[in-house]
């Protein structure tokens, strides 16, 4: 599951996530674009934790620059 750190969880992400869960797929949470000035990785990680139930310590944080 790929989530933009500047936009947060989008409706299409949730739709695709629920389809993956229905098929018993392993969910790998990835927070992308953490280097952008508008990014708020901690807020979005908290959102992922609250909305989806994945512990924020399991979220992989990535950036094209790093």
mmCIF file of C-alpha atoms in Angstrom, residues 3-29:
data_model
loop_
_atom_site.group_PDB
_atom_site.id
_atom_site.type_symbol
_atom_site.label_atom_id
_atom_site.label_comp_id
_atom_site.label_asym_id
_atom_site.label_seq_id
_atom_site.Cartn_x
_atom_site.Cartn_y
_atom_site.Cartn_z
ATOM 1 C CA UNK A 3 0.555 6.503 0.485
ATOM 2 C CA UNK A 4 1.791 9.993 -0.437
ATOM 3 C CA UNK A 5 3.128 11.757 2.680
ATOM 4 C CA UNK A 6 1.822 15.108 1.465
ATOM 5 C CA UNK A 7 -1.719 13.929 0.607
ATOM 6 C CA UNK A 8 -2.533 11.149 3.043
ATOM 7 C CA UNK A 9 -4.812 8.205 2.386
ATOM 8 C CA UNK A 10 -6.947 8.621 -0.740
ATOM 9 C CA UNK A 11 -10.270 6.897 -1.506
ATOM 10 C CA UNK A 12 -8.758 4.813 -4.307
ATOM 11 C CA UNK A 13 -6.034 3.578 -1.936
ATOM 12 C CA UNK A 14 -8.670 2.367 0.515
ATOM 13 C CA UNK A 15 -10.659 0.677 -2.241
ATOM 14 C CA UNK A 16 -7.597 -1.189 -3.487
ATOM 15 C CA UNK A 17 -6.536 -2.004 0.074
ATOM 16 C CA UNK A 18 -9.888 -3.604 0.886
ATOM 17 C CA UNK A 19 -9.682 -5.692 -2.287
ATOM 18 C CA UNK A 20 -6.216 -6.903 -1.251
ATOM 19 C CA UNK A 21 -7.464 -7.742 2.242
ATOM 20 C CA UNK A 22 -10.410 -9.674 0.763
ATOM 21 C CA UNK A 23 -7.890 -11.760 -1.184
ATOM 22 C CA UNK A 24 -5.805 -12.398 1.970
ATOM 23 C CA UNK A 25 -2.775 -10.575 0.562
ATOM 24 C CA UNK A 26 -0.019 -9.304 2.836
ATOM 25 C CA UNK A 27 -0.202 -5.520 3.208
ATOM 26 C CA UNK A 28 3.146 -3.705 3.146
ATOM 27 C CA UNK A 29 2.573 -0.065 4.136
#
